[in-house]
Coordinates of C-alpha atoms in Angstrom, one line a residue:
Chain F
X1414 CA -43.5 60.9 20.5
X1415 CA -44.6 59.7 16.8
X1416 CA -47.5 60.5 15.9
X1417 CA -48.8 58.0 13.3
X1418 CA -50.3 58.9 10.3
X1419 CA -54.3 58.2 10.8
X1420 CA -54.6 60.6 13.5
X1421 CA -52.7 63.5 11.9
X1422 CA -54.5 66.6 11.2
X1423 CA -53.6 66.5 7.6
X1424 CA -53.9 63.7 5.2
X1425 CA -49.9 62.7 4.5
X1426 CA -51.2 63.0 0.3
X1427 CA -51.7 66.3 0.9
X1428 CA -48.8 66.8 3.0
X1429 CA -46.2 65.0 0.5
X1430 CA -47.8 67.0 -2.3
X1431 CA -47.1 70.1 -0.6
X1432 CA -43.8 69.3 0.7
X1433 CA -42.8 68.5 -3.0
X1434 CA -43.9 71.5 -4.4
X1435 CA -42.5 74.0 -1.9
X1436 CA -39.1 72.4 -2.0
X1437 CA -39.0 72.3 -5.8
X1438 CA -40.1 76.1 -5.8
X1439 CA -37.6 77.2 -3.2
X1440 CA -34.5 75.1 -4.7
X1441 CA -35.2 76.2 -8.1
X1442 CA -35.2 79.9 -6.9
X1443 CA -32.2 79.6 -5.6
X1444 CA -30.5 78.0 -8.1
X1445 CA -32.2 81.0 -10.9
X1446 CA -30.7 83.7 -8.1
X1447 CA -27.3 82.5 -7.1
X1448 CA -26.8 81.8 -10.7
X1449 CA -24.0 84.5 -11.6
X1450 CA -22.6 84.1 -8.3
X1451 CA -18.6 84.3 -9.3
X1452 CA -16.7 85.0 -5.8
X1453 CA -17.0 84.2 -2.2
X1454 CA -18.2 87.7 -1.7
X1455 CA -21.4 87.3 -4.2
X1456 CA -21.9 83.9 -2.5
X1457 CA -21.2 85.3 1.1
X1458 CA -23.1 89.1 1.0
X1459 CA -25.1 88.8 -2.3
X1460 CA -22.6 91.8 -3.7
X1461 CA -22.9 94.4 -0.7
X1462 CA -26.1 96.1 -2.3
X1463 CA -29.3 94.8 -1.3
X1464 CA -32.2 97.0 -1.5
X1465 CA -34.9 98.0 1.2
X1466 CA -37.8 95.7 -0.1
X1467 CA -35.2 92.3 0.1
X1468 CA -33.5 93.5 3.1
X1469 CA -36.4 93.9 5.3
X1470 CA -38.5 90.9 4.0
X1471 CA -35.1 88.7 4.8
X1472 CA -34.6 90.2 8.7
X1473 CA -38.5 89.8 9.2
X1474 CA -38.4 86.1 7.5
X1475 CA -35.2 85.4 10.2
X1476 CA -36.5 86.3 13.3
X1477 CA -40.2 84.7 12.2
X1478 CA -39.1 80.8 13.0
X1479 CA -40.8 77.5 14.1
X1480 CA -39.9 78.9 17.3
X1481 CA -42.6 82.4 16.6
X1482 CA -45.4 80.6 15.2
X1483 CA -45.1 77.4 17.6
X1484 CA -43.5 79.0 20.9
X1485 CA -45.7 82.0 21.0
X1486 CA -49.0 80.3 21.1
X1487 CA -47.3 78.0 24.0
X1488 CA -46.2 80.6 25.9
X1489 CA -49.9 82.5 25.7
X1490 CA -51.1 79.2 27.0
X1491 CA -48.2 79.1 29.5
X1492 CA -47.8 82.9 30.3
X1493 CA -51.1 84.2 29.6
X1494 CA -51.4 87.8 27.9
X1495 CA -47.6 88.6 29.3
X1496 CA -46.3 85.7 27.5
X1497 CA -47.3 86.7 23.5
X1498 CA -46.6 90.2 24.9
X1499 CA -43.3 89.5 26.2
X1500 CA -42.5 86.9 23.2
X1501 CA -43.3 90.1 20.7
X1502 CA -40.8 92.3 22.3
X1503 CA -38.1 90.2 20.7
X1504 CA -38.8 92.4 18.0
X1505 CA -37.0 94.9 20.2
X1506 CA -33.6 93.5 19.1
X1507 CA -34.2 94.4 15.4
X1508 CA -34.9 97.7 16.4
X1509 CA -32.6 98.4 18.4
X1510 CA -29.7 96.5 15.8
X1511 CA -30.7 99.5 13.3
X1512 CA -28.2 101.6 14.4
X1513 CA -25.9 99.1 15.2
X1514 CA -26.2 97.5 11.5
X1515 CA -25.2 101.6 10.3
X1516 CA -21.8 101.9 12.3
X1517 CA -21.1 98.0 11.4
X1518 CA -21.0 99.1 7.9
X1519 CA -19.5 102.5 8.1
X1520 CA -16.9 100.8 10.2
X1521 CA -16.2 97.7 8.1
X1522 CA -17.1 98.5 4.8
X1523 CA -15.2 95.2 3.9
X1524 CA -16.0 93.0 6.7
X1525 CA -17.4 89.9 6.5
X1526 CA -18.3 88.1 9.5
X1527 CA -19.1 89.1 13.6
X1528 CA -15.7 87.0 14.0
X1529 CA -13.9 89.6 11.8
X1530 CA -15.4 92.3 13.9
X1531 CA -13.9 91.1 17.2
X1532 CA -11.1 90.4 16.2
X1533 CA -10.0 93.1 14.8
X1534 CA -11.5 94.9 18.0
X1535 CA -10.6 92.5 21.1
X1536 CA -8.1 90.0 19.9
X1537 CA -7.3 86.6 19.7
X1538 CA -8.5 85.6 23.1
X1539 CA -11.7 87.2 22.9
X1540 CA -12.5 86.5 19.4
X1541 CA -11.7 82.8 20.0
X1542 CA -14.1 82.6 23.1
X1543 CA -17.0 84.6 21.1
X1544 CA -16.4 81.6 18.6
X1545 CA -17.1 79.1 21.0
X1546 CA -20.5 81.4 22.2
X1547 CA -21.4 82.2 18.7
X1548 CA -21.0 78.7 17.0
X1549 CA -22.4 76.9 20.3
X1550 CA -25.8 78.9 19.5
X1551 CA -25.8 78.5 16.0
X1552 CA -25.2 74.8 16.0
X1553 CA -27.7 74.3 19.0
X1554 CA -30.4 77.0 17.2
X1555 CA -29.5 74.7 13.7
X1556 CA -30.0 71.1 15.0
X1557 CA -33.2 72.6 16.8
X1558 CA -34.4 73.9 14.0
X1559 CA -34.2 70.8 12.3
X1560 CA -35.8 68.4 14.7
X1561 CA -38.7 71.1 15.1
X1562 CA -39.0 70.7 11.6
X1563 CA -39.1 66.7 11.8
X1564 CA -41.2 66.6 15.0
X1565 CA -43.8 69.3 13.1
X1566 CA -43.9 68.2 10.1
X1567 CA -44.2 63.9 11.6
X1568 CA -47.6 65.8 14.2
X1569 CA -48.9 67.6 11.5
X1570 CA -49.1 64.9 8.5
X1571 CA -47.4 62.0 10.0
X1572 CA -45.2 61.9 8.0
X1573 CA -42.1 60.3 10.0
X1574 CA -39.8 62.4 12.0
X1575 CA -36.8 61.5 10.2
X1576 CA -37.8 61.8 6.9
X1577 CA -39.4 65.2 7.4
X1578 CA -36.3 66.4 9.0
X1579 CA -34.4 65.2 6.3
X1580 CA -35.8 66.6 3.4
X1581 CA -36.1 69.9 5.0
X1582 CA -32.8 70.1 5.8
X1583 CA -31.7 69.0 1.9
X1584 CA -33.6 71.3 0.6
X1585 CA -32.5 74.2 2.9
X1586 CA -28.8 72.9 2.4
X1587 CA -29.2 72.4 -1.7
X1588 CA -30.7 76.3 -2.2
X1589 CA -28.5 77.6 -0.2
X1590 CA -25.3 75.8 -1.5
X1591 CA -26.5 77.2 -5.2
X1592 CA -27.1 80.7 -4.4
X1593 CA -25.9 81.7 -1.3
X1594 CA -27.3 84.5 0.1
X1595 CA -28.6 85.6 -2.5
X1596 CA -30.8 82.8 -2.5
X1597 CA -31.5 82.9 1.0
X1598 CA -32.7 86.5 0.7
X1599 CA -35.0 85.8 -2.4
X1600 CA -36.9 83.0 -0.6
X1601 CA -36.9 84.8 2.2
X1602 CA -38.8 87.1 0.5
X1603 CA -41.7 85.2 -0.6
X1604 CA -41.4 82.9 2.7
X1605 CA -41.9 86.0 4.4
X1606 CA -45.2 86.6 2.8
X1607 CA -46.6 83.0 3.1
X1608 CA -45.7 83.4 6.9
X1609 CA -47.8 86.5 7.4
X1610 CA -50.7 85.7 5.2
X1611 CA -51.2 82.2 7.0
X1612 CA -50.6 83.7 10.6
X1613 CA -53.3 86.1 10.0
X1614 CA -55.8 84.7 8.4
X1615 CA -56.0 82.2 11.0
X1616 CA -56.1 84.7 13.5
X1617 CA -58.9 86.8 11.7
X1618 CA -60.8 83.5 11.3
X1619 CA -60.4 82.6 15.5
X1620 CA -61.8 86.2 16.1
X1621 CA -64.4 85.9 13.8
X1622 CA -65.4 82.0 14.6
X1623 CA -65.0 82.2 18.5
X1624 CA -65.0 86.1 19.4
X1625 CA -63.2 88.4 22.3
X1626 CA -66.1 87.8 24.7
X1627 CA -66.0 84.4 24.2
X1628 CA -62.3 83.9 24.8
X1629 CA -62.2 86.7 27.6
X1630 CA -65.4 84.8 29.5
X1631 CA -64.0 81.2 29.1
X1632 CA -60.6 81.9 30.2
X1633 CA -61.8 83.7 33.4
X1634 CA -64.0 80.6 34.2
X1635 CA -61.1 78.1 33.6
X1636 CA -57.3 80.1 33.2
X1637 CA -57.9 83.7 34.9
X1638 CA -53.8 83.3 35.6
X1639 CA -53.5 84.2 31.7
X1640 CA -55.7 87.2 31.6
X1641 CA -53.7 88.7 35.0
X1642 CA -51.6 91.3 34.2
X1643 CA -49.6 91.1 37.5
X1644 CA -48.0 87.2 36.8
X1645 CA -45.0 87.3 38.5
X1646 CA -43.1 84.6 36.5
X1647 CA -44.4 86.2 33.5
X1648 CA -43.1 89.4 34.0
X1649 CA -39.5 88.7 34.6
X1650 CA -39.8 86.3 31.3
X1651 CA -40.6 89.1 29.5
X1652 CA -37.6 91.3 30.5
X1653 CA -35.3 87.6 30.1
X1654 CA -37.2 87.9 26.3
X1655 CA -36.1 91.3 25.5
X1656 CA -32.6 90.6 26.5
X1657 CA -32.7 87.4 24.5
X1658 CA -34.1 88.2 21.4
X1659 CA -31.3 91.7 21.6
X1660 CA -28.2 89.1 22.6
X1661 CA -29.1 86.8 19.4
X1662 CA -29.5 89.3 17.2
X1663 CA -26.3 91.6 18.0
X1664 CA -23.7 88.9 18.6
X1665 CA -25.4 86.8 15.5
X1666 CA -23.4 86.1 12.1
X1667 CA -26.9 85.8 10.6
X1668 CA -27.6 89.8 11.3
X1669 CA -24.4 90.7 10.6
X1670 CA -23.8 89.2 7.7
X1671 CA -27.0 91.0 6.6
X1672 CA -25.4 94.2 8.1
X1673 CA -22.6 93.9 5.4
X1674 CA -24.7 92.6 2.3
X1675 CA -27.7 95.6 2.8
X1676 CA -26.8 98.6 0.7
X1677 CA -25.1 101.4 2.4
X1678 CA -28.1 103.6 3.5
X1679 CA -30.1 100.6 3.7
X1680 CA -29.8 98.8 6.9
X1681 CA -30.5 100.6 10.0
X1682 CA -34.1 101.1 7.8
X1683 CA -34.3 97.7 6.8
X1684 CA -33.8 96.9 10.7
X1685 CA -36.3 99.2 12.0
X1686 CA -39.0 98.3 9.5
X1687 CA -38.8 94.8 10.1
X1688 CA -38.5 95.2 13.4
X1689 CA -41.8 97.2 13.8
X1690 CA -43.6 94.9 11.1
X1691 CA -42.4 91.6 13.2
X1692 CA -43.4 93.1 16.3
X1693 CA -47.5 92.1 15.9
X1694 CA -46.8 88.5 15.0
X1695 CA -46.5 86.8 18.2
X1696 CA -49.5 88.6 19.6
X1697 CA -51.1 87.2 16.2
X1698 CA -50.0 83.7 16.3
X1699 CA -50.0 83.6 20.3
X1700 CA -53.5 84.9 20.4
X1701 CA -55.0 81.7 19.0
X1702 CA -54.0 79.7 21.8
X1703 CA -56.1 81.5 24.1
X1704 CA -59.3 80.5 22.3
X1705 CA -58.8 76.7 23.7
X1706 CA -60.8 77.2 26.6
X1707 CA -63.5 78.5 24.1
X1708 CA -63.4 76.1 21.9
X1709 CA -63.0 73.2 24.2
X1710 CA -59.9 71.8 22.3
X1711 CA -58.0 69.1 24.8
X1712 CA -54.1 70.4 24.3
X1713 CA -51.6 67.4 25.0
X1714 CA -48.7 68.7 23.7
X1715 CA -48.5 72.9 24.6
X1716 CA -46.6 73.5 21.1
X1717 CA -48.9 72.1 19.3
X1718 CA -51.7 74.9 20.4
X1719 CA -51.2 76.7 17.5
X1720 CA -52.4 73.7 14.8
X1721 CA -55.0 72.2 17.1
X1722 CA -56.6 75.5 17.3
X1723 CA -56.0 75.9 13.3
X1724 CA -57.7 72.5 12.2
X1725 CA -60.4 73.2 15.0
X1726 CA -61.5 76.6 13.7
X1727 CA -60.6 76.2 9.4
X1728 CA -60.3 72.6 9.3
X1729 CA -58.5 71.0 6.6
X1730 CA -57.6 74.3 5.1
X1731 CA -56.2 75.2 8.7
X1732 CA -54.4 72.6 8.8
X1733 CA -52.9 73.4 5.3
X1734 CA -52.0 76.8 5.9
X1735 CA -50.3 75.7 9.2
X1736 CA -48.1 73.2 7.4
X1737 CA -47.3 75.6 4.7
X1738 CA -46.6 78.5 7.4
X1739 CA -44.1 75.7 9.5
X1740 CA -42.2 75.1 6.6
X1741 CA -41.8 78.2 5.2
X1742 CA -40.9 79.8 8.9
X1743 CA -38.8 76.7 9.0
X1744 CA -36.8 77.3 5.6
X1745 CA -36.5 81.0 6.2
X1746 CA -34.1 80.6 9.4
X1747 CA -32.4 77.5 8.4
X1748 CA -31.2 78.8 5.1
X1749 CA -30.1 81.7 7.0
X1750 CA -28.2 79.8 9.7
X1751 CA -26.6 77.6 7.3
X1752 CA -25.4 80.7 4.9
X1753 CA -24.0 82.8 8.5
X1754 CA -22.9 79.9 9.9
X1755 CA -20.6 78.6 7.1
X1756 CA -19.3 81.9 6.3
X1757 CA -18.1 82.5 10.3
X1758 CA -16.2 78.8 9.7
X1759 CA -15.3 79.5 6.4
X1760 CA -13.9 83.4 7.5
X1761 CA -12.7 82.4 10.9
X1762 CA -11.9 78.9 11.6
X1763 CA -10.2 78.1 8.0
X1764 CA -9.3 81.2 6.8
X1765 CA -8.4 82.3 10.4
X1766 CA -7.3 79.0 11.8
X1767 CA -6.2 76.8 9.2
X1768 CA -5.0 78.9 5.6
X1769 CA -4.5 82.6 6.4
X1770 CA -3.4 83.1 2.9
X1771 CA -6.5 81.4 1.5
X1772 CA -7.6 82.7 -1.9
X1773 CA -10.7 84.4 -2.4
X1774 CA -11.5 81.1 -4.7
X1775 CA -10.3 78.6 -2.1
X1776 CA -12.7 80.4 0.2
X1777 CA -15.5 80.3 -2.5
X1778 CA -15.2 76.5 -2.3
X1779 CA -14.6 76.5 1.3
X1780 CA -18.1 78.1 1.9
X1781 CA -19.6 75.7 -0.3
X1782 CA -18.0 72.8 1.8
X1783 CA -19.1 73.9 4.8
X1784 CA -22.7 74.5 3.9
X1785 CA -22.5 70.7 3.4
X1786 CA -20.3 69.7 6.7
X1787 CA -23.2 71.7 8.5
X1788 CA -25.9 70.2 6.9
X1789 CA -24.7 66.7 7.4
X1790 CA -23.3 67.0 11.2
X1791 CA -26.7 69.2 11.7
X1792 CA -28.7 65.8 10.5
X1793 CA -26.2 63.5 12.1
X1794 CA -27.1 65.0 15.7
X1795 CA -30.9 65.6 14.6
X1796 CA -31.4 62.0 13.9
X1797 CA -30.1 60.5 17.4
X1798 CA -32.4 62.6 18.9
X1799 CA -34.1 59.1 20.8
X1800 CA -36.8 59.8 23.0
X1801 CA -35.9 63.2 23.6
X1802 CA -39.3 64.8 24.2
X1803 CA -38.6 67.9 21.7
X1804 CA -41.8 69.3 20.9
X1805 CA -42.6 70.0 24.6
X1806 CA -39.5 71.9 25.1
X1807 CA -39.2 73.5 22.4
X1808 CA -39.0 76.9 24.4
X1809 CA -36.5 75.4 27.1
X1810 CA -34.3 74.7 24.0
X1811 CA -34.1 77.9 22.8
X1812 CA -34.0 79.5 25.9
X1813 CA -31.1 77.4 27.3
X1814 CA -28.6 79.8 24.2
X1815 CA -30.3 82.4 26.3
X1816 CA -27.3 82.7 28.6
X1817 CA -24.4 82.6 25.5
X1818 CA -26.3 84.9 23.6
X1819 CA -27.2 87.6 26.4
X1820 CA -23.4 87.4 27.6
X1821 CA -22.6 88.8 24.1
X1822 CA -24.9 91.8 23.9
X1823 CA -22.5 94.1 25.8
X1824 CA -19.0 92.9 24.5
X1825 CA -20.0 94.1 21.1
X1826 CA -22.1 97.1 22.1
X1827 CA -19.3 98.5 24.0
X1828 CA -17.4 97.2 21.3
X1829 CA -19.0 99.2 18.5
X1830 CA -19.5 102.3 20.7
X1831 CA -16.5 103.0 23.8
X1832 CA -13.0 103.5 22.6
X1833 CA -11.9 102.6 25.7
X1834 CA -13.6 99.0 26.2
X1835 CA -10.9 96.5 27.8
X1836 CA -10.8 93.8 25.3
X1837 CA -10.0 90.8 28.1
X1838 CA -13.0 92.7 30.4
X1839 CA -15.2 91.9 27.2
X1840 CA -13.7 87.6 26.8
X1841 CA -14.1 87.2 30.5
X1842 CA -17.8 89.1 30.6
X1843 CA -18.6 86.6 28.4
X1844 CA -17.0 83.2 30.0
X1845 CA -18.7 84.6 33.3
X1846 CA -22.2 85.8 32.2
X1847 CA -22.4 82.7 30.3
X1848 CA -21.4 80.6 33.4
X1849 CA -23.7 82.2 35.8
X1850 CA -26.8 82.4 33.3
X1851 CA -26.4 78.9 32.6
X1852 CA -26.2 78.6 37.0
X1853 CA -29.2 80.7 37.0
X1854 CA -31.4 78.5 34.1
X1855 CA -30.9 74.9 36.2
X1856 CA -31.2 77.0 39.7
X1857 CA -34.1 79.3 38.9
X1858 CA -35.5 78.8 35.5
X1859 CA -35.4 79.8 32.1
X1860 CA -36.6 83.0 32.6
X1861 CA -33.8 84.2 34.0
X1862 CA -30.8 82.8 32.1
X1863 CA -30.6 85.9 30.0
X1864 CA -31.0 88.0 32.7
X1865 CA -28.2 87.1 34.6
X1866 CA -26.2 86.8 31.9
X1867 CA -26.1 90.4 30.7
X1868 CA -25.6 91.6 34.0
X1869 CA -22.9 90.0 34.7
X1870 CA -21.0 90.6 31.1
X1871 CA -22.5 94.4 31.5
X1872 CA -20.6 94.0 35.4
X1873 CA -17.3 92.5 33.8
X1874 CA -16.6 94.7 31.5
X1875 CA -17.3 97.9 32.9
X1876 CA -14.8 96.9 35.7
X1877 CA -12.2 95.2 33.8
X1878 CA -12.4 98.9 31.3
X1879 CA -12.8 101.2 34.9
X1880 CA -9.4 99.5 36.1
X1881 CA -7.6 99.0 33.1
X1882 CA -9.4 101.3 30.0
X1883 CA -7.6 100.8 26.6
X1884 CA -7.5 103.6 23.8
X1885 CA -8.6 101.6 20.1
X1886 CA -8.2 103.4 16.7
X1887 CA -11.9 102.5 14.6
X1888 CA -9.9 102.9 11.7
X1889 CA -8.0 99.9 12.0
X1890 CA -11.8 97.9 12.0
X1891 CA -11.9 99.3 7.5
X1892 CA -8.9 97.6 6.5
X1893 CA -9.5 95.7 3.4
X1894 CA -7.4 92.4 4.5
X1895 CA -6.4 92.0 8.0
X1896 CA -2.8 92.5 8.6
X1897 CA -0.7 89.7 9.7
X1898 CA 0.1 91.6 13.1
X1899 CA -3.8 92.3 13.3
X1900 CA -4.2 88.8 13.0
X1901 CA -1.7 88.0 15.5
X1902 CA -2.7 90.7 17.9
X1903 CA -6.7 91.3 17.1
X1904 CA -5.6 94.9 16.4
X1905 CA -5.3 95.3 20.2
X1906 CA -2.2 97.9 20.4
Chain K
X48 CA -55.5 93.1 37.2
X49 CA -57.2 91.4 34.8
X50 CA -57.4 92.5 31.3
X51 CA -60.4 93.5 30.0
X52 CA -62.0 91.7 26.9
X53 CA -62.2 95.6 25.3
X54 CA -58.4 95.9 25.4
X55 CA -57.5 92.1 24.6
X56 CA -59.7 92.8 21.5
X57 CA -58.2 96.4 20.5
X58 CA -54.6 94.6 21.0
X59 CA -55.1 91.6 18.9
X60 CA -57.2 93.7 16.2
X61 CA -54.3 96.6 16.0
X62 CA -51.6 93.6 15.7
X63 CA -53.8 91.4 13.2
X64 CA -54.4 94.6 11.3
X65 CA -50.5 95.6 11.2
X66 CA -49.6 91.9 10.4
X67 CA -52.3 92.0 7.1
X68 CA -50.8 94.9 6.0
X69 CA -47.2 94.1 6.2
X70 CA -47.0 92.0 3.2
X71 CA -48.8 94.5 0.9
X72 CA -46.3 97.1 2.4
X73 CA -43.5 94.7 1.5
X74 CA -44.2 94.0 -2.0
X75 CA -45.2 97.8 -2.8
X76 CA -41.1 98.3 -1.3
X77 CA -40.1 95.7 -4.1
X78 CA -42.3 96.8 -6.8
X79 CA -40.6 100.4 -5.8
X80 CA -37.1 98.7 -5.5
X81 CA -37.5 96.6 -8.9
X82 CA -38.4 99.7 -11.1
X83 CA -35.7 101.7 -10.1
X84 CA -33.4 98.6 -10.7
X85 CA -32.4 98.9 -6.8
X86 CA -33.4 95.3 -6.0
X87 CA -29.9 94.2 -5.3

């Protein structure tokens, strides 16, 4: 669906204008901080030190995507209360990655990538099929992000879909391509702040504008479902939520990467704090869609909640901090993607794969490469897109990766945690939960593919480790440089 | 059980409250970070 420009809800003058100045500001702070950037390491963890302030601004920025300030106010209108409830408890895998992120970096002081991590821990049979999971969701999660950001940006402004997703995309693949995550983290930074600002003032302006007993009286005349606590289907999306937002975050590159860059005492803080500061947001920016009744807004498209209620309430303004909200929300998890995901290709498929004896200056320039590979097969698939009717499925697109992502949550738990863990129990808990989950999302529904896969994986691997437990020496996950018989063996004795 | 419009309001004030405060909370952290040169 395009949606031309004369029925947009913000002038496309206004909308070019913005979209110039925000990508100008974000790709000349990238270039200023990933200008002493020498080594694959300064590109790749922005030198191991990051402080608290950066670190948590940069996991909040993350996990705040199109996704949390589109998706949430959908799934309130979807879901009810339980939905912007459930959707907030994602922030439950930040928390609980705090003291994950701590053993991560006592453990692999040197490490660079989630790849590096199991294979060093599992092997080469399990670190090749968590490379298929892991770059299965972060391709899907990249060209997603993308054609959000086309589809949003062409409803908001009509500005077309292609050329939207387009210069989104260049601008998240030029910052990040200068500064690497160092420049990722700086924007994130000041993204973060835009994203919070705009979410709340909007909300503060629906509570003030429309009021509680407004909203709580019109719902109950046209949508009591969304005021009921009891919603069955709602429930069992909330538990599918928690498990989701824990498997992306603990099998991720993107958090782990962070894990390694964050000073020494800094991340299981950072993680926590941004975890508990993230938490209110989808309650915030779901709690808008629940005014529709009350205002009377007509909502075709359920994503689009969120900036229908905006322009009805603010108008042009709304709209305007919508737009700049979407594309800094946008920005903040592509640049992220792009940065994790071209340092788990660059550190495991061509280092890993392809030149094992790569030098840390090949790798250097192998990062940069990627970060353009990605950014051009990322558009490539984007712009095919057809008819695909993206913006009202945005949240059966990202809960589709629910399945890969939740099979993944105990293989590096366990991982991290029990000595004993049977490394092919962990590849097969992830081939099966992955399987079934993806069974259980076209039999049942998306509430349930992250479910089922964790229970199965969690099933898998504590048989495969009851009937055949292995004995794993942590010390051999702090070597500087894998070994040629790690890398042959994954470290499995 | 329905919620009530009292706790739907409490709810969304408490997290609209959090969410205001977070970014002054964040840049007092980098103001802290900056002067003690701990940025990076």
């Amino acid at each position: 669906m395009t949606v031309p420009a004369d029925s947009a809800i913000l002038p496309p003058g206004i909308a070019w204008a913005l979209l110039a100045a925000f990508s100008v500001l974000w790709v000349a702070l990238g270039w200023y901080l990933g200008r002493n950037n020498k080594t694959a390491e300064d590109h790749m963890l922005a030198g191991r030190n990051v402080g608290l302030a950066l670190a948590t601004a940069t996991a909040m920025a993350t996990w705040v995507t199109a996704n949390t300030t589109m998706t949430a106010p959908q799934l309130a209108l979807q879901l009810g209360v339980w939905g912007m409830f459930g959707y907030s408890l994602g922030a439950l895998g930040l928390i609980l990655f705090a003291p994950l992120a701590r053993r991560i970096r006592e453990l692999m002081p040197h490490g660079f990538t989630s790849g590096d991590f199991i294979r060093l821990r599992f092997g080469k049979f399990t670190w090749r099929v968590f490379l298929v999971v892991s770059l299965i969701y972060a391709f899907g999660w990249l060209v997603s992000l993308a054609m959000a950001g086309g589809v949003l940006i062409n409803a908001l402004s009509g500005i077309d879909y292609r050329v939207g997703m387009t210069i989104i995309l260049t601008v998240c693949v030029l910052y990040t391509l200068l500064g690497g995550l160092r420049a990722v983290i700086g924007t994130d930074f000041v993204q973060t702040i835009i994203i919070i600002l705009g979410v709340a003032f909007i909300a503060w302006l629906t509570i003030d504008k429309v009021g509680f007993e407004a909203i709580h009286f019109n719902l109950m005349e046209e949508r009591p479902e969304l005021l009921n606590l009891l919603f069955p289907a709602a429930i069992m999306f909330l538990f599918n939520n928690l498990l989701f937002g824990v498997g992306e975050i603990f099998h991720s590159n993107v958090w782990w990467s962070r894990a390694f860059a964050f000073g020494r005492s800094v991340g299981f803080r950072a993680y926590l704090l941004a975890g508990l500061l993230w938490l209110p947001i989808p309650i915030v920016a779901g709690f808008v869609a629940l005014a529709t009744p009350a205002l009377g807004i007509n909502v075709p498209v359920a994503d689009m909640v969120g900036p229908l209620v905006a322009a009805e309430v603010l108008g042009l303004t709304g709209a305007i901090v919508v737009f700049i909200v979407v594309f800094a929300a946008l920005a903040s998890s592509l640049d992220s993607l792009l940065a994790a995901t071209s340092d788990l290709v660059t550190r495991d498929i061509y280092r890993g794969h392809i030149r094992p004896r790569a030098s840390e200056q090949e790798q250097f320039r192998a990062t940069k490469v990627m970060i353009v590979l990605l950014g051009l097969l990322t558009w490539a698939a984007a712009s095919y897109r057809g008819e695909i009717p993206v913006v009202g499925s945005l949240a059966a697109v990202l809960y589709f990766t629910g399945a890969f992502v939740a099979s993944a949550i105990w293989p590096v738990v366990a991982g991290l945690y029990w000595r004993k863990t049977n490394p092919m129990g962990a590849a097969l808990g992830m081939i099966a939960g992955t399987g079934l989950g993806l069974v259980g999302y076209f039999a049942i529904g998306f509430y349930v593919a992250a479910l089922i896969g964790a229970a199965v994986s969690l099933a898998v691997i504590l048989l495969f480790t009851w009937l055949a437990p292995r004995e794993f020496d942590w010390s051999r996950l702090a070597e500087a440089e894998p070994r040629n018989g790690a890398m042959a063996n994954g470290g499995v004795p | 059980m329905m919620i009530s419009a009292g706790a739907l309001g409490t709810i969304v004030v408490i997290a609209t409250s959090i969410a205001t405060l977070a970014p002054i909370l964040l840049i007092a952290l980098f103001l802290h970070d900056w002067k003690r040169g701990r940025l990076w």
